[in-house]
PDB file of C-alpha atoms in Angstrom:
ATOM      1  CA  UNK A   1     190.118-105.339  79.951  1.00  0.00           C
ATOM      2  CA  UNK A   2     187.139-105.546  82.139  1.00  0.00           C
ATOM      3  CA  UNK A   3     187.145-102.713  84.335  1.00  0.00           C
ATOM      4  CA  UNK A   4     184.746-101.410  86.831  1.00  0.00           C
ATOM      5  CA  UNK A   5     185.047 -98.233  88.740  1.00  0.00           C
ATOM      6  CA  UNK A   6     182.542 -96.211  91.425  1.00  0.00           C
ATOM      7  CA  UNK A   7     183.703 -92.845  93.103  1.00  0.00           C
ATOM      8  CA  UNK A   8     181.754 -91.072  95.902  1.00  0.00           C
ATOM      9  CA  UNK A   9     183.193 -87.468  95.559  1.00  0.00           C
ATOM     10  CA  UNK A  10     183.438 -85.088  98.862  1.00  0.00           C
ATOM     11  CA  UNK A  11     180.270 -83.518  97.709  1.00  0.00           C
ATOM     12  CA  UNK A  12     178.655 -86.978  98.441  1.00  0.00           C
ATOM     13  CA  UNK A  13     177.773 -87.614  94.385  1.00  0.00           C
ATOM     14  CA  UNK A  14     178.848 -91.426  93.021  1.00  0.00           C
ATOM     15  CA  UNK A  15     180.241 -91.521  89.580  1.00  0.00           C
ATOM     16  CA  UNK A  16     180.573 -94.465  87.756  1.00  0.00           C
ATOM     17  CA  UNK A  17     183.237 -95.814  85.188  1.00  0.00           C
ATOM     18  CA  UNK A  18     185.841 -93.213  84.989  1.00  0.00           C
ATOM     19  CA  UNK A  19     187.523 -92.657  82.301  1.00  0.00           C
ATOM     20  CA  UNK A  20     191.808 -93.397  83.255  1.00  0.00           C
ATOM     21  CA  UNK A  21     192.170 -89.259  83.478  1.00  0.00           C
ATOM     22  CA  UNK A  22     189.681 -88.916  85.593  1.00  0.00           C
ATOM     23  CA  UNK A  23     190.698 -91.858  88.305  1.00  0.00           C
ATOM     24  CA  UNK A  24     193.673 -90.219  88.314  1.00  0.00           C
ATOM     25  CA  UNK A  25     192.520 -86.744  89.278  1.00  0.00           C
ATOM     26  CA  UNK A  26     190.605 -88.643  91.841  1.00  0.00           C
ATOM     27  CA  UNK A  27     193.310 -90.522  93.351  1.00  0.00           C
ATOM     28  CA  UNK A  28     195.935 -87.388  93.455  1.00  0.00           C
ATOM     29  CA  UNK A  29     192.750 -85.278  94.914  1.00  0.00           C
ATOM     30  CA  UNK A  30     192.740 -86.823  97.800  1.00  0.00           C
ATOM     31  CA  UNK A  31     189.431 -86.678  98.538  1.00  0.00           C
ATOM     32  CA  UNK A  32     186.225 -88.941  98.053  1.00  0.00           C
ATOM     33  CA  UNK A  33     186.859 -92.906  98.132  1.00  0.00           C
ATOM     34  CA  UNK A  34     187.817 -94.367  94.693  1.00  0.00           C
ATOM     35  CA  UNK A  35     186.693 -98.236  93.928  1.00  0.00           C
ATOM     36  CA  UNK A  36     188.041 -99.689  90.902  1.00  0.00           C
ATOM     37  CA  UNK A  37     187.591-103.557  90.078  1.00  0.00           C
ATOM     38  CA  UNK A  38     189.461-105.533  87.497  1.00  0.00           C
ATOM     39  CA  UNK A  39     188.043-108.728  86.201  1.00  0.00           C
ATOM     40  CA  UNK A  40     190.303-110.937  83.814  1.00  0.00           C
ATOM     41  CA  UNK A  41     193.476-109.082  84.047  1.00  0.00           C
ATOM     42  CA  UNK A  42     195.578-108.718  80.494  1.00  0.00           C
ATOM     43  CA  UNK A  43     199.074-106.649  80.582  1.00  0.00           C
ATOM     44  CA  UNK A  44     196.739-103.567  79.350  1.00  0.00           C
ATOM     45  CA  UNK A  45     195.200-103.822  82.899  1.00  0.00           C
ATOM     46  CA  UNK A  46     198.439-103.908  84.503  1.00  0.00           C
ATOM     47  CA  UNK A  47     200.000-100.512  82.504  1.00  0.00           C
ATOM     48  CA  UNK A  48     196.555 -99.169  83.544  1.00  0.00           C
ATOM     49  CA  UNK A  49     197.636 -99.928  87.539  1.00  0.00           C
ATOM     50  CA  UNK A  50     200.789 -98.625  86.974  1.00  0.00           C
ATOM     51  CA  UNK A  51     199.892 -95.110  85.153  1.00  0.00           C
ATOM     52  CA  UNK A  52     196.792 -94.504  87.100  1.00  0.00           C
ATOM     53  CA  UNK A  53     198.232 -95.675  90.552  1.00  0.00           C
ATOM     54  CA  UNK A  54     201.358 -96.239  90.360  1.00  0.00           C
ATOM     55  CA  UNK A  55     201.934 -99.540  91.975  1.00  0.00           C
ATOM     56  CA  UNK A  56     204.997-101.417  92.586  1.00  0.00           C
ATOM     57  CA  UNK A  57     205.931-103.622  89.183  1.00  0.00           C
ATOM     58  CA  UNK A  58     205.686-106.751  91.534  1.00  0.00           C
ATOM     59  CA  UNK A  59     202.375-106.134  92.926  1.00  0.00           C
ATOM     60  CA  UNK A  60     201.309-105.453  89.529  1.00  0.00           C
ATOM     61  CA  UNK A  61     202.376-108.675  88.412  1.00  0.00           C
ATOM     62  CA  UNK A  62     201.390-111.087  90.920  1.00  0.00           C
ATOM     63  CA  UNK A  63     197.626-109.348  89.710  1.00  0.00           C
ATOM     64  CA  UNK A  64     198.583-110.530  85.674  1.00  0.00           C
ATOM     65  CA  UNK A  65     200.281-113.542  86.439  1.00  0.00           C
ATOM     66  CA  UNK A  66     197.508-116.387  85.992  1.00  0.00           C
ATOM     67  CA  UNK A  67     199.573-118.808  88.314  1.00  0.00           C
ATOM     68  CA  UNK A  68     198.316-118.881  91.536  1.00  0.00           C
ATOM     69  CA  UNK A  69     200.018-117.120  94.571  1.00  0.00           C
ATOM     70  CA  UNK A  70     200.144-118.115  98.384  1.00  0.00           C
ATOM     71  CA  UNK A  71     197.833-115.814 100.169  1.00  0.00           C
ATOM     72  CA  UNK A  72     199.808-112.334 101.960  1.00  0.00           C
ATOM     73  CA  UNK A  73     200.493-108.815 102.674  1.00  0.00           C
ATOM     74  CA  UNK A  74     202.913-106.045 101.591  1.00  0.00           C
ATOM     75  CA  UNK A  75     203.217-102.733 103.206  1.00  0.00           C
ATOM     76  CA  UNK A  76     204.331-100.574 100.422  1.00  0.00           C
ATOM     77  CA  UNK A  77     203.932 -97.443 102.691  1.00  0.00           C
ATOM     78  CA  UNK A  78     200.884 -95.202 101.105  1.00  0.00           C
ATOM     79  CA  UNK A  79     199.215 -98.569  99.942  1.00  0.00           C
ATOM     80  CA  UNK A  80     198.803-101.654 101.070  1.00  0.00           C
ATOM     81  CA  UNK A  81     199.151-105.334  98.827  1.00  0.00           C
ATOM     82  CA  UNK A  82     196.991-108.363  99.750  1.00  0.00           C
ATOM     83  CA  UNK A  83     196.330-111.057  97.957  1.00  0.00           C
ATOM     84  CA  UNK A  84     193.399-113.368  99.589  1.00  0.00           C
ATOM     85  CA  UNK A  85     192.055-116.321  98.489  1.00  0.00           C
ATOM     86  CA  UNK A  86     188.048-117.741  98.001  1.00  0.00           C
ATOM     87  CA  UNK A  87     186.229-120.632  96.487  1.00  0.00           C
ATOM     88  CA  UNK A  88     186.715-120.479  92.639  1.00  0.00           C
ATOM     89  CA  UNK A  89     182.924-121.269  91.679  1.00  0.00           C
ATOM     90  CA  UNK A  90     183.431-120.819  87.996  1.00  0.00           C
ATOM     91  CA  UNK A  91     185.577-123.437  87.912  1.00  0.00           C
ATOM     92  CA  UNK A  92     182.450-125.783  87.547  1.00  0.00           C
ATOM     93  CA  UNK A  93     181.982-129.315  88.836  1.00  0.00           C
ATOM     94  CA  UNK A  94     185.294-129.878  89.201  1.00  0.00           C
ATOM     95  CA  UNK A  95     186.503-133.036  91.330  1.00  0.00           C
ATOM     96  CA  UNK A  96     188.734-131.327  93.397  1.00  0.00           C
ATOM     97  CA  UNK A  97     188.081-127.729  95.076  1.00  0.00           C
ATOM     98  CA  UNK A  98     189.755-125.090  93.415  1.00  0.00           C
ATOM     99  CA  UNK A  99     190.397-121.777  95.294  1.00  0.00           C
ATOM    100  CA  UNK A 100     190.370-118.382  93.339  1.00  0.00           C
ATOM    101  CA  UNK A 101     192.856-115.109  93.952  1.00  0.00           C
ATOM    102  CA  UNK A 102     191.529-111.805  94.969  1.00  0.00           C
ATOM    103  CA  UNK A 103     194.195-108.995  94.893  1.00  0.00           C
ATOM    104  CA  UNK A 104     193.439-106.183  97.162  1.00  0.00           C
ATOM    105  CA  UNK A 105     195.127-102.374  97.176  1.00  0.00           C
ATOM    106  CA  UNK A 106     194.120-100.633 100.050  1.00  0.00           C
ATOM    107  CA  UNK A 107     195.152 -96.877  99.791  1.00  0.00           C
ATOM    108  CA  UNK A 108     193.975 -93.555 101.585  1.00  0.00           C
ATOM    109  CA  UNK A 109     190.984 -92.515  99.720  1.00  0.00           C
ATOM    110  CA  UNK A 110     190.950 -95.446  97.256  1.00  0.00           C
ATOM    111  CA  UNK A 111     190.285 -99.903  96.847  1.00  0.00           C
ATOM    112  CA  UNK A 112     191.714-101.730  93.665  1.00  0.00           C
ATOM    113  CA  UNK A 113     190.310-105.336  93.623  1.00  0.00           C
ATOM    114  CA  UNK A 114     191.599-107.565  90.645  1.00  0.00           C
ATOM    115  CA  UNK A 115     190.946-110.989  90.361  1.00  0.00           C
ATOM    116  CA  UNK A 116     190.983-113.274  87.030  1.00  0.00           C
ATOM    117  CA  UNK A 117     187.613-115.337  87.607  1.00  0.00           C
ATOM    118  CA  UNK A 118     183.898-113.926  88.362  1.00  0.00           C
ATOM    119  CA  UNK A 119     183.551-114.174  92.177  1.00  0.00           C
ATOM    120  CA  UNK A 120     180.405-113.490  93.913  1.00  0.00           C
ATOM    121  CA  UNK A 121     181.522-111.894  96.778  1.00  0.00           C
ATOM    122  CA  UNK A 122     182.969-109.450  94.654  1.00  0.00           C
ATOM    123  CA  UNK A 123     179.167-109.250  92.913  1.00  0.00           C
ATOM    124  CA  UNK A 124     177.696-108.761  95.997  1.00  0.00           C
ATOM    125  CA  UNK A 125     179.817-105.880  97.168  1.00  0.00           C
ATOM    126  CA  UNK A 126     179.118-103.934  93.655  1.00  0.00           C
ATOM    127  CA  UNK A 127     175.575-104.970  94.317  1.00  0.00           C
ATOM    128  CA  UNK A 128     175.441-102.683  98.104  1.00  0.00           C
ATOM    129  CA  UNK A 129     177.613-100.094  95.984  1.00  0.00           C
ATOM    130  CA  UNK A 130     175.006 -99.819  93.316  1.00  0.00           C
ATOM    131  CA  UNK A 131     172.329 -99.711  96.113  1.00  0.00           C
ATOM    132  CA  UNK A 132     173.085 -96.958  98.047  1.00  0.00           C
ATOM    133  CA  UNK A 133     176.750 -94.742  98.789  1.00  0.00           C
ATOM    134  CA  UNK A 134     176.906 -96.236 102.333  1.00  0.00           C
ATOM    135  CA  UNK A 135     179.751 -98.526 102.414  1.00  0.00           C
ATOM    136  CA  UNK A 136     181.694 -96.154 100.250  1.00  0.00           C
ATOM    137  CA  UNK A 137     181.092 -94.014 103.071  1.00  0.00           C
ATOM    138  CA  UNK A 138     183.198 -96.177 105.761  1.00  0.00           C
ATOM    139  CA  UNK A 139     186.469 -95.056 104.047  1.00  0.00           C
ATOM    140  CA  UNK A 140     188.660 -97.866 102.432  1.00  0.00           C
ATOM    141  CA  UNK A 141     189.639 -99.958 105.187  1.00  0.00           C
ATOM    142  CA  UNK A 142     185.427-100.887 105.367  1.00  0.00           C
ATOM    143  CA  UNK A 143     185.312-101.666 101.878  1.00  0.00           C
ATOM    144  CA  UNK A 144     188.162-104.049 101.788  1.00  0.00           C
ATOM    145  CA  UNK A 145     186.787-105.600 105.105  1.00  0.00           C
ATOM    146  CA  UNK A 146     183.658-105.845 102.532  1.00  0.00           C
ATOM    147  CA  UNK A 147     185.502-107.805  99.965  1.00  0.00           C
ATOM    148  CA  UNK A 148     186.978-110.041 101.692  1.00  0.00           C
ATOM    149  CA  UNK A 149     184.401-110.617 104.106  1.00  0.00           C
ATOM    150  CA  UNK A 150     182.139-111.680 101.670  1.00  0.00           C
ATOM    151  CA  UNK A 151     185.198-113.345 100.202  1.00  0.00           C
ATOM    152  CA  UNK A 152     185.590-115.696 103.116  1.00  0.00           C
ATOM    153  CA  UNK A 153     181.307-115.986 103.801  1.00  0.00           C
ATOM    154  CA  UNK A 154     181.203-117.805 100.624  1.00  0.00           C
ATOM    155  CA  UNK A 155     183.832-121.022 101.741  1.00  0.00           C
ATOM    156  CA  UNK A 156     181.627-122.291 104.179  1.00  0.00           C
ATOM    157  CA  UNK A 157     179.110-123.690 101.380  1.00  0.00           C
ATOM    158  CA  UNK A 158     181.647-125.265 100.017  1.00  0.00           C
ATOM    159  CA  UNK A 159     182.855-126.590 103.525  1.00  0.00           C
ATOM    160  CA  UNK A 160     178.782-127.970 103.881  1.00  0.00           C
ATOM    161  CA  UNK A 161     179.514-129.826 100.757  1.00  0.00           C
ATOM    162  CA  UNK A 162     182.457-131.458 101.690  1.00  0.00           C
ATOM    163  CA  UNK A 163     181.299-132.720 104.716  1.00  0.00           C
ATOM    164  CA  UNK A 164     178.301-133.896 103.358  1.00  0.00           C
ATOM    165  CA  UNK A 165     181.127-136.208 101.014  1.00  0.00           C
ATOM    166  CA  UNK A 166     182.974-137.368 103.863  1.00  0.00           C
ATOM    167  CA  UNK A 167     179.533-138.381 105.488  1.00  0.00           C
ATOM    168  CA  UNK A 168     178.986-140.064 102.352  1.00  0.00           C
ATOM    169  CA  UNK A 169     182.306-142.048 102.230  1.00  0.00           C
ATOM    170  CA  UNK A 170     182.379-142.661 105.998  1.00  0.00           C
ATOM    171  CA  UNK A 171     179.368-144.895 105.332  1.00  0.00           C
ATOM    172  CA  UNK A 172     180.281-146.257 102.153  1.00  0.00           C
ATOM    173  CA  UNK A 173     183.610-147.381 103.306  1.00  0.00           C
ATOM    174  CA  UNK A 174     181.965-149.455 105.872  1.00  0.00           C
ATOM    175  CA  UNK A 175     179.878-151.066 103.808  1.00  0.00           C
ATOM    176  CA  UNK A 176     181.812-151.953 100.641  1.00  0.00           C
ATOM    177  CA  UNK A 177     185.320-152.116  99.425  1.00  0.00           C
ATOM    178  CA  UNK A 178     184.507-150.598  95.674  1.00  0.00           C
ATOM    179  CA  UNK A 179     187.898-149.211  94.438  1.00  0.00           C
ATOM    180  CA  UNK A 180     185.635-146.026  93.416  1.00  0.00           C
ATOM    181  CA  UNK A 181     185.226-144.952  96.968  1.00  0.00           C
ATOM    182  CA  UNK A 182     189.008-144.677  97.787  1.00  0.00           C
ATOM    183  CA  UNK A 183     189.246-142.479  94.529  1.00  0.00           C
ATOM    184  CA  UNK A 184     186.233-140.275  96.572  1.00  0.00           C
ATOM    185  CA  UNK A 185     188.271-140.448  99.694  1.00  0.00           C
ATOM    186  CA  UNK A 186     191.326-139.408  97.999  1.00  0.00           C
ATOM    187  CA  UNK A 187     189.423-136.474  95.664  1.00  0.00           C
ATOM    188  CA  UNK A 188     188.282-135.319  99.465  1.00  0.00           C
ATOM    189  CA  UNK A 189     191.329-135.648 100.913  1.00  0.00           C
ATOM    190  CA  UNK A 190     192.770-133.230  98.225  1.00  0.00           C
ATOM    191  CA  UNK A 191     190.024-130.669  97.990  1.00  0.00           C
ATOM    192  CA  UNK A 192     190.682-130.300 102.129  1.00  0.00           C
ATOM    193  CA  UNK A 193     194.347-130.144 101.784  1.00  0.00           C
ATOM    194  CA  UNK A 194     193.830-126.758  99.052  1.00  0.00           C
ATOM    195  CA  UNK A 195     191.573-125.244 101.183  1.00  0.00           C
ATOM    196  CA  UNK A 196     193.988-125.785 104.346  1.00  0.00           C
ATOM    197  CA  UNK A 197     196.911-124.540 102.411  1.00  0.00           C
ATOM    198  CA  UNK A 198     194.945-120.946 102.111  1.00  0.00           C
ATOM    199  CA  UNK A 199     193.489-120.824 105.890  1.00  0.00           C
ATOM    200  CA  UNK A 200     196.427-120.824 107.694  1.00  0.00           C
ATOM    201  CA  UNK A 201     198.567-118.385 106.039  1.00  0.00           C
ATOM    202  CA  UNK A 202     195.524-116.248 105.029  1.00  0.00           C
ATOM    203  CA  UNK A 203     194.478-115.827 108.884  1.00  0.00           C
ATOM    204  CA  UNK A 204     197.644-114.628 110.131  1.00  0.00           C
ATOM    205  CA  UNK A 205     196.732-111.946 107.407  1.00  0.00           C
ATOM    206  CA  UNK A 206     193.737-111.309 108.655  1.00  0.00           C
ATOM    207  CA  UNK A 207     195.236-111.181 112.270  1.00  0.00           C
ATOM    208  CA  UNK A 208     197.887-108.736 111.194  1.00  0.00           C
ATOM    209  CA  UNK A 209     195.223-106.556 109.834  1.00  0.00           C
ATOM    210  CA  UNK A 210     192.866-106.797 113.155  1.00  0.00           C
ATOM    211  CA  UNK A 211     195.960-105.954 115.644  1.00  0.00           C
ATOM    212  CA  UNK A 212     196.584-102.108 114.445  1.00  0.00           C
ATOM    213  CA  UNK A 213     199.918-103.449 112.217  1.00  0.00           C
ATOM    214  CA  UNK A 214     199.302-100.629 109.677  1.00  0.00           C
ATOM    215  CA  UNK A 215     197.968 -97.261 109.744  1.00  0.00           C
ATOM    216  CA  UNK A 216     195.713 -97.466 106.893  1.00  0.00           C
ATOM    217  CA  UNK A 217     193.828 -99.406 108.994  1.00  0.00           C
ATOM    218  CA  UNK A 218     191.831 -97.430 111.055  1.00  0.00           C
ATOM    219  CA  UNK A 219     191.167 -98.163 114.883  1.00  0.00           C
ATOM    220  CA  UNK A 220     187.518 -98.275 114.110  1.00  0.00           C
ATOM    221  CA  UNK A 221     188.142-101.163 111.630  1.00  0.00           C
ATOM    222  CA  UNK A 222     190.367-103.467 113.468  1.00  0.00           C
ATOM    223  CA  UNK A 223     186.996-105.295 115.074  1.00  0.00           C
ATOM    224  CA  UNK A 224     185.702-106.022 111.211  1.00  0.00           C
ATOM    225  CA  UNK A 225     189.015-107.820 110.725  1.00  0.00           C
ATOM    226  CA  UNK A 226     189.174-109.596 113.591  1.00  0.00           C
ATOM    227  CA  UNK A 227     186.064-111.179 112.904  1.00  0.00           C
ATOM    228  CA  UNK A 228     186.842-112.065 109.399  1.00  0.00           C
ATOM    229  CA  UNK A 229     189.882-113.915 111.345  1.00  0.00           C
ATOM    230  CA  UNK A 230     187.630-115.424 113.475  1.00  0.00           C
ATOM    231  CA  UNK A 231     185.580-116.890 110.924  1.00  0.00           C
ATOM    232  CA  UNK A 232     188.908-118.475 109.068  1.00  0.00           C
ATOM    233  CA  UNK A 233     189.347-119.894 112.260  1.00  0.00           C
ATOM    234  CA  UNK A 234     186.424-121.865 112.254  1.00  0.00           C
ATOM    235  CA  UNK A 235     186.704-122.745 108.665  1.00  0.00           C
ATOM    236  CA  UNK A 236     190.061-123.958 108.802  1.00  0.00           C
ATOM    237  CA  UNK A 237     188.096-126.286 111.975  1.00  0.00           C
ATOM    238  CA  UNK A 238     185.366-127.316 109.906  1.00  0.00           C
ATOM    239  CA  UNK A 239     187.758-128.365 107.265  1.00  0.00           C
ATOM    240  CA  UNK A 240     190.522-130.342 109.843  1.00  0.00           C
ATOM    241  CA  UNK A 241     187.192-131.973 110.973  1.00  0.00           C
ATOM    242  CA  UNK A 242     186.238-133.538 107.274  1.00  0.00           C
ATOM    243  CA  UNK A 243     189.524-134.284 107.188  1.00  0.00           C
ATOM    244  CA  UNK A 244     189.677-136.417 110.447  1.00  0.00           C
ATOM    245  CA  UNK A 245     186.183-138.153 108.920  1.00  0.00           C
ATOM    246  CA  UNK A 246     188.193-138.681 105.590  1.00  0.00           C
ATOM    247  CA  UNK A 247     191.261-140.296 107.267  1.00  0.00           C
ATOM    248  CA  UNK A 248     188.990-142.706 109.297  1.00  0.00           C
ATOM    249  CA  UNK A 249     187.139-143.851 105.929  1.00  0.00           C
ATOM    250  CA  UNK A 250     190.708-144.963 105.010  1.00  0.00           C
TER     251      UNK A 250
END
């Protein structure tokens, strides 16, 4: 049970890794903003989310389940449920491009991210935290626009890559017919078809969130969204457009 937690109190003072009492005195306070992240989630992790917060059973497990689950977004009235998905860098140098789960519970004066890999963007929001109170600051709604934000910034290397392989085959399938460049074609052709499968329903997620849908969502916030949702947009281009260079090398 890896778990990470940060909570700016209304007197402005940050505490770190709470002991399970205390996160819950924080939560039922009502006060402060409450950030707890859960790396590597075992059932211990998911009786922790159900004592301390109380989450729906099948919230809790989609976040122990190791399967993978199509990106979305529950409105379970005091919280909200989304599960997101990234780039899953720790899966090495894999041949095909394998995308990683983030879980995200959004709540009044509290975040709950939970994810079963290491993911930088996760890193580099603990990193700000660590550096100064300010995005605890925003409220909730900012710090999940953090997450996943940084989530969704760290595709596009991956989409670089990829079309730096489709250059690659373009050429090579023009000037030799080596069985070992379909097998790069068709490696490419599945890496674009796993990140595709994410975009699309993962920016009508992201749309939902930047249109004023739910009330934890602040109007302040619903700008932040949209330009996550703008960025999946362009991804989700980016990647149809390796795809159209991968389809021509055939």
């Amino acid at each position: 049970m890896a778990v990470r937690s940060y909570y700016l109190d209304h007197r402005g003072s940050v505490h770190t890794d709470l002991p399970p009492g205390r996160l819950t005195d924080a939560v039922s306070s009502g006060k402060g903003l409450l950030w707890v992240d859960i790396c590597d989630t075992t059932e211990s992790d998911g009786a922790f989310l159900s004592d301390v917060f109380g989450f729906h059973k099948l919230a809790i497990e989609d976040c122990v389940e190791t399967q993978i689950h199509p990106p979305k977004i529950d409105d379970y009235g005091n919280y909200l449920f989304l599960l997101v998905h990234g780039i899953n860098h720790a899966a090495g140098d894999t041949e095909v491009v394998e995308t990683a789960e983030l879980a995200v519970f959004i709540g009044e004066n509290y975040v709950v991210s939970n994810h079963n890999y290491p993911l930088y963007s996760v890193e580099a929001v603990v990193h700000q935290v660590e550096s100064g109170t300010r995005p605890l600051e925003r409220g909730p709604d900012f710090l999940a626009y953090l997450l996943i934000d940084a989530l969704v910034d760290n595709i596009l290397p991956t989409i670089d890559l990829l079309s730096d392989i489709a250059d690659e085959v373009e050429e090579e399938a023009i000037t030799t017919s080596n069985p070992a460049t379909l097998q790069s074609i068709q490696r490419l052709r599945r890496s674009i078809r796993s990140i595709h499968r994410t975009m699309v329903p993962q920016r009508e997620i992201l749309n939902r969130l930047s249109r004023g849908d739910f009330p934890l969502i602040r109007k302040q916030a619903l700008v932040y969204f949209r330009d996550i949702y703008d960025h999946l947009v362009r991804i989700d281009d980016l990647n149809m457009n390796i795809r159209e260079s991968a389809d021509n090398a055939i």
